[in-house]
mmCIF file of C-alpha atoms in Angstrom:
data_model
loop_
_atom_site.group_PDB
_atom_site.id
_atom_site.type_symbol
_atom_site.label_atom_id
_atom_site.label_comp_id
_atom_site.label_asym_id
_atom_site.label_seq_id
_atom_site.Cartn_x
_atom_site.Cartn_y
_atom_site.Cartn_z
ATOM 1 C CA VAL A 1 22.611 13.617 3.273
ATOM 2 C CA ALA A 2 25.586 14.386 1.659
ATOM 3 C CA LEU A 3 23.847 11.935 -2.002
ATOM 4 C CA VAL A 4 20.154 13.967 -1.236
ATOM 5 C CA ARG A 5 21.847 16.674 -1.247
ATOM 6 C CA ASP A 6 23.884 16.534 -4.104
ATOM 7 C CA ARG A 7 21.070 14.759 -6.281
ATOM 8 C CA PHE A 8 18.085 17.089 -4.591
ATOM 9 C CA PRO A 9 19.864 20.943 -3.589
ATOM 10 C CA GLU A 10 16.563 22.446 -2.538
ATOM 11 C CA ALA A 11 14.939 19.466 -1.295
ATOM 12 C CA ALA A 12 14.184 20.632 2.762
ATOM 13 C CA LEU A 13 15.183 17.429 5.099
ATOM 14 C CA TYR A 14 13.601 16.340 7.349
ATOM 15 C CA VAL A 15 12.775 13.336 10.210
ATOM 16 C CA ARG A 16 10.973 11.998 12.766
ATOM 17 C CA ALA A 17 11.575 10.364 15.211
ATOM 18 C CA ASP A 18 10.782 8.740 19.209
ATOM 19 C CA SER A 19 11.712 9.370 21.902
ATOM 20 C CA ALA A 20 14.745 6.457 21.668
ATOM 21 C CA PHE A 21 16.731 8.865 18.971
ATOM 22 C CA ALA A 22 16.199 11.634 21.330
ATOM 23 C CA THR A 23 20.176 12.152 22.037
ATOM 24 C CA PRO A 24 22.265 15.418 22.382
ATOM 25 C CA GLU A 25 24.459 13.643 19.502
ATOM 26 C CA LEU A 26 21.575 13.274 17.469
ATOM 27 C CA PHE A 27 20.216 16.846 17.707
ATOM 28 C CA ASP A 28 23.842 18.808 17.744
ATOM 29 C CA TYR A 29 24.278 16.824 13.784
ATOM 30 C CA LEU A 30 20.701 17.316 12.732
ATOM 31 C CA ASP A 31 21.136 21.635 13.666
ATOM 32 C CA ALA A 32 24.830 20.980 11.553
ATOM 33 C CA GLU A 33 23.602 19.557 8.979
ATOM 34 C CA ALA A 34 20.130 21.933 9.252
ATOM 35 C CA ILE A 35 18.227 19.180 8.850
ATOM 36 C CA GLY A 36 14.265 20.043 10.614
ATOM 37 C CA TYR A 37 13.267 18.406 12.627
ATOM 38 C CA THR A 38 10.401 16.763 15.546
ATOM 39 C CA ILE A 39 11.960 14.136 18.063
ATOM 40 C CA ALA A 40 9.706 13.519 21.101
ATOM 41 C CA MET A 41 10.657 12.979 24.606
ATOM 42 C CA GLY A 42 10.419 11.076 27.464
ATOM 43 C CA SER A 43 8.512 12.871 30.440
ATOM 44 C CA ASN A 44 11.533 13.708 33.362
ATOM 45 C CA THR A 45 10.557 15.880 36.549
ATOM 46 C CA LYS A 46 11.912 19.233 34.593
ATOM 47 C CA LEU A 47 9.161 18.320 31.956
ATOM 48 C CA LYS A 48 6.516 17.659 34.433
ATOM 49 C CA ASP A 49 6.794 20.577 36.032
ATOM 50 C CA LEU A 50 7.521 22.662 32.757
ATOM 51 C CA SER A 51 3.510 21.652 32.078
ATOM 52 C CA ASP A 52 1.897 20.771 35.272
ATOM 53 C CA ALA A 53 0.100 23.936 35.686
ATOM 54 C CA TRP A 54 -1.215 23.178 32.156
ATOM 55 C CA MET A 55 -2.383 19.931 32.804
ATOM 56 C CA ASN A 56 -4.389 20.945 36.125
ATOM 57 C CA LEU A 57 -5.714 23.403 33.795
ATOM 58 C CA VAL A 58 -6.625 20.202 31.965
ATOM 59 C CA ARG A 59 -7.609 18.313 34.311
ATOM 60 C CA LYS A 60 -10.631 20.847 35.852
ATOM 61 C CA MET A 61 -12.078 21.295 32.548
ATOM 62 C CA VAL A 62 -12.133 17.337 32.233
ATOM 63 C CA GLN A 63 -14.621 17.776 35.361
ATOM 64 C CA ILE A 64 -16.792 20.934 33.999
ATOM 65 C CA HIS A 65 -17.336 18.931 30.091
ATOM 66 C CA GLY A 66 -16.453 15.869 30.625
ATOM 67 C CA LYS A 67 -14.920 15.051 28.164
ATOM 68 C CA LYS A 68 -11.567 14.722 26.460
ATOM 69 C CA VAL A 69 -9.608 18.021 26.200
ATOM 70 C CA THR A 70 -5.819 18.878 25.413
ATOM 71 C CA ILE A 71 -3.872 21.970 25.503
ATOM 72 C CA HIS A 72 -0.718 22.735 22.890
ATOM 73 C CA ARG A 73 1.871 24.480 24.519
ATOM 74 C CA GLU A 74 5.642 25.833 23.926
ATOM 75 C CA THR A 75 8.608 27.319 25.702
ATOM 76 C CA THR A 76 12.389 26.013 25.653
ATOM 77 C CA TYR A 77 14.283 23.667 26.677
ATOM 78 C CA ARG A 78 17.456 22.596 27.243
ATOM 79 C CA ALA A 79 18.698 19.440 29.089
ATOM 80 C CA ARG A 80 22.346 19.462 30.270
ATOM 81 C CA ARG A 81 23.772 17.566 28.313
ATOM 82 C CA TRP A 82 22.550 19.842 25.038
ATOM 83 C CA SER A 83 24.168 21.241 23.857
ATOM 84 C CA ARG A 84 22.139 24.971 23.783
ATOM 85 C CA PRO A 85 18.287 25.557 24.116
ATOM 86 C CA ARG A 86 15.541 23.586 21.443
ATOM 87 C CA ARG A 87 12.131 24.045 21.331
ATOM 88 C CA LEU A 88 9.702 21.521 23.841
ATOM 89 C CA ALA A 89 6.371 21.438 22.813
ATOM 90 C CA PHE A 90 3.686 19.974 25.108
ATOM 91 C CA LYS A 91 1.039 18.484 24.516
ATOM 92 C CA ALA A 92 -1.368 18.969 28.529
ATOM 93 C CA GLU A 93 -4.397 16.490 27.310
ATOM 94 C CA VAL A 94 -7.100 14.585 29.546
ATOM 95 C CA VAL A 95 -7.991 11.450 27.467
ATOM 96 C CA VAL A 96 -11.726 10.204 28.969
ATOM 97 C CA GLU A 97 -13.669 7.382 28.454
ATOM 98 C CA GLU A 98 -17.172 5.622 28.769
ATOM 99 C CA GLY A 99 -15.774 3.193 31.857
ATOM 100 C CA LYS A 100 -13.157 4.193 33.286
ATOM 101 C CA GLU A 101 -11.146 7.075 35.120
ATOM 102 C CA PRO A 102 -9.890 9.697 32.889
ATOM 103 C CA ARG A 103 -6.071 9.445 32.360
ATOM 104 C CA ASP A 104 -3.318 12.094 31.872
ATOM 105 C CA ASN A 105 -2.451 11.887 28.305
ATOM 106 C CA ALA A 106 0.934 15.027 28.560
ATOM 107 C CA ARG A 107 3.395 14.615 26.061
ATOM 108 C CA PHE A 108 6.587 16.432 24.418
ATOM 109 C CA VAL A 109 8.652 17.149 21.518
ATOM 110 C CA VAL A 110 11.427 19.040 20.746
ATOM 111 C CA ALA A 111 11.770 20.678 17.316
ATOM 112 C CA SER A 112 13.562 22.382 15.444
ATOM 113 C CA MET A 113 10.473 23.661 12.198
ATOM 114 C CA PRO A 114 9.612 26.673 11.461
ATOM 115 C CA GLY A 115 7.194 29.464 13.143
ATOM 116 C CA TYR A 116 4.808 28.939 11.277
ATOM 117 C CA TYR A 117 4.331 25.132 12.969
ATOM 118 C CA GLY A 118 2.598 25.816 15.439
ATOM 119 C CA PRO A 119 2.092 23.012 18.827
ATOM 120 C CA ALA A 120 -0.587 21.710 17.868
ATOM 121 C CA GLY A 121 0.987 21.733 14.353
ATOM 122 C CA LEU A 122 4.501 19.429 15.349
ATOM 123 C CA PHE A 123 2.345 16.980 16.914
ATOM 124 C CA GLU A 124 0.120 16.630 13.762
ATOM 125 C CA PHE A 125 3.466 15.933 12.108
ATOM 126 C CA TYR A 126 5.452 14.263 14.085
ATOM 127 C CA TYR A 127 2.498 11.987 15.466
ATOM 128 C CA GLY A 128 1.961 11.649 10.721
ATOM 129 C CA HIS A 129 4.837 8.440 11.103
ATOM 130 C CA SER A 130 2.212 6.507 12.680
ATOM 131 C CA ASP A 131 -0.215 6.769 9.595
ATOM 132 C CA MET A 132 2.656 5.901 7.341
ATOM 133 C CA GLU A 133 3.888 2.763 10.072
ATOM 134 C CA ASN A 134 0.465 1.235 9.296
ATOM 135 C CA THR A 135 0.795 1.155 5.663
ATOM 136 C CA ILE A 136 3.961 -0.222 5.629
ATOM 137 C CA LYS A 137 2.976 -3.085 7.999
ATOM 138 C CA GLU A 138 -0.236 -3.881 5.920
ATOM 139 C CA LEU A 139 1.748 -3.590 2.607
ATOM 140 C CA LYS A 140 3.629 -5.965 4.833
ATOM 141 C CA ASN A 141 1.777 -8.414 6.513
ATOM 142 C CA ASP A 142 -1.026 -8.411 4.362
ATOM 143 C CA LEU A 143 -0.293 -7.958 0.716
ATOM 144 C CA ALA A 144 3.195 -9.792 1.410
ATOM 145 C CA MET A 145 4.450 -7.012 -0.578
ATOM 146 C CA ASP A 146 8.553 -8.057 1.860
ATOM 147 C CA ARG A 147 8.376 -11.149 -0.536
ATOM 148 C CA THR A 148 11.032 -9.867 -3.675
ATOM 149 C CA SER A 149 12.302 -12.192 -3.986
ATOM 150 C CA CYS A 150 13.083 -12.453 -7.665
ATOM 151 C CA SER A 151 16.565 -11.896 -8.786
ATOM 152 C CA ARG A 152 15.796 -8.896 -11.080
ATOM 153 C CA PHE A 153 15.370 -4.743 -9.837
ATOM 154 C CA GLU A 154 12.362 -4.773 -12.794
ATOM 155 C CA ALA A 155 10.512 -7.946 -11.644
ATOM 156 C CA ASN A 156 10.128 -7.315 -7.610
ATOM 157 C CA GLN A 157 9.644 -3.404 -8.570
ATOM 158 C CA LEU A 158 6.478 -5.208 -10.518
ATOM 159 C CA ARG A 159 5.815 -7.068 -7.785
ATOM 160 C CA VAL A 160 5.334 -4.394 -5.499
ATOM 161 C CA LEU A 161 3.393 -1.836 -8.190
ATOM 162 C CA LEU A 162 1.295 -5.238 -9.065
ATOM 163 C CA THR A 163 0.448 -4.929 -4.665
ATOM 164 C CA GLN A 164 -0.102 -1.518 -4.677
ATOM 165 C CA GLU A 165 -2.806 -1.459 -7.102
ATOM 166 C CA TYR A 166 -3.867 -4.455 -5.300
ATOM 167 C CA ARG A 167 -4.774 -1.826 -2.186
ATOM 168 C CA PHE A 168 -6.209 0.555 -4.431
ATOM 169 C CA LEU A 169 -8.864 -1.726 -5.951
ATOM 170 C CA CYS A 170 -9.394 -2.871 -2.201
ATOM 171 C CA ILE A 171 -9.341 0.398 -0.797
ATOM 172 C CA ARG A 172 -12.060 1.932 -3.493
ATOM 173 C CA VAL A 173 -14.118 -1.088 -4.151
#
């Protein structure tokens, strides 16, 4: 972080992370370093209680309309081990797929992102990592971009650039 800030002092830093990283130590570190974050939270009894009324409403709306319904809301939340309350956004959603029973899909994220990111925007920011992960997986598995076995940086860089150009051409065709 210090090296990035030295080199790019005006850059805003943000972290997106899965629930495995939702630890008090990480939250405190990111807060102390003024790094924005959106981190998923695993469900627990308190979080279910916070979202329960909205989940009930969504279930009723699905019964009426017969299609997926999603409501985003936010509140503050403090886990026992946290040093302070934090912003919590939740998604109350019921997914409807043809031939299947409706399925609850409640999700939670803890965020320090600026207020102009509403709860839906926080989820949009959080789920943006999925697209990146899929692109990386595609480059690695389908185009063997991770084969940078040359001994010189420039040769490996050229190989990566050629792979990306090949991917771009394949997408355009």
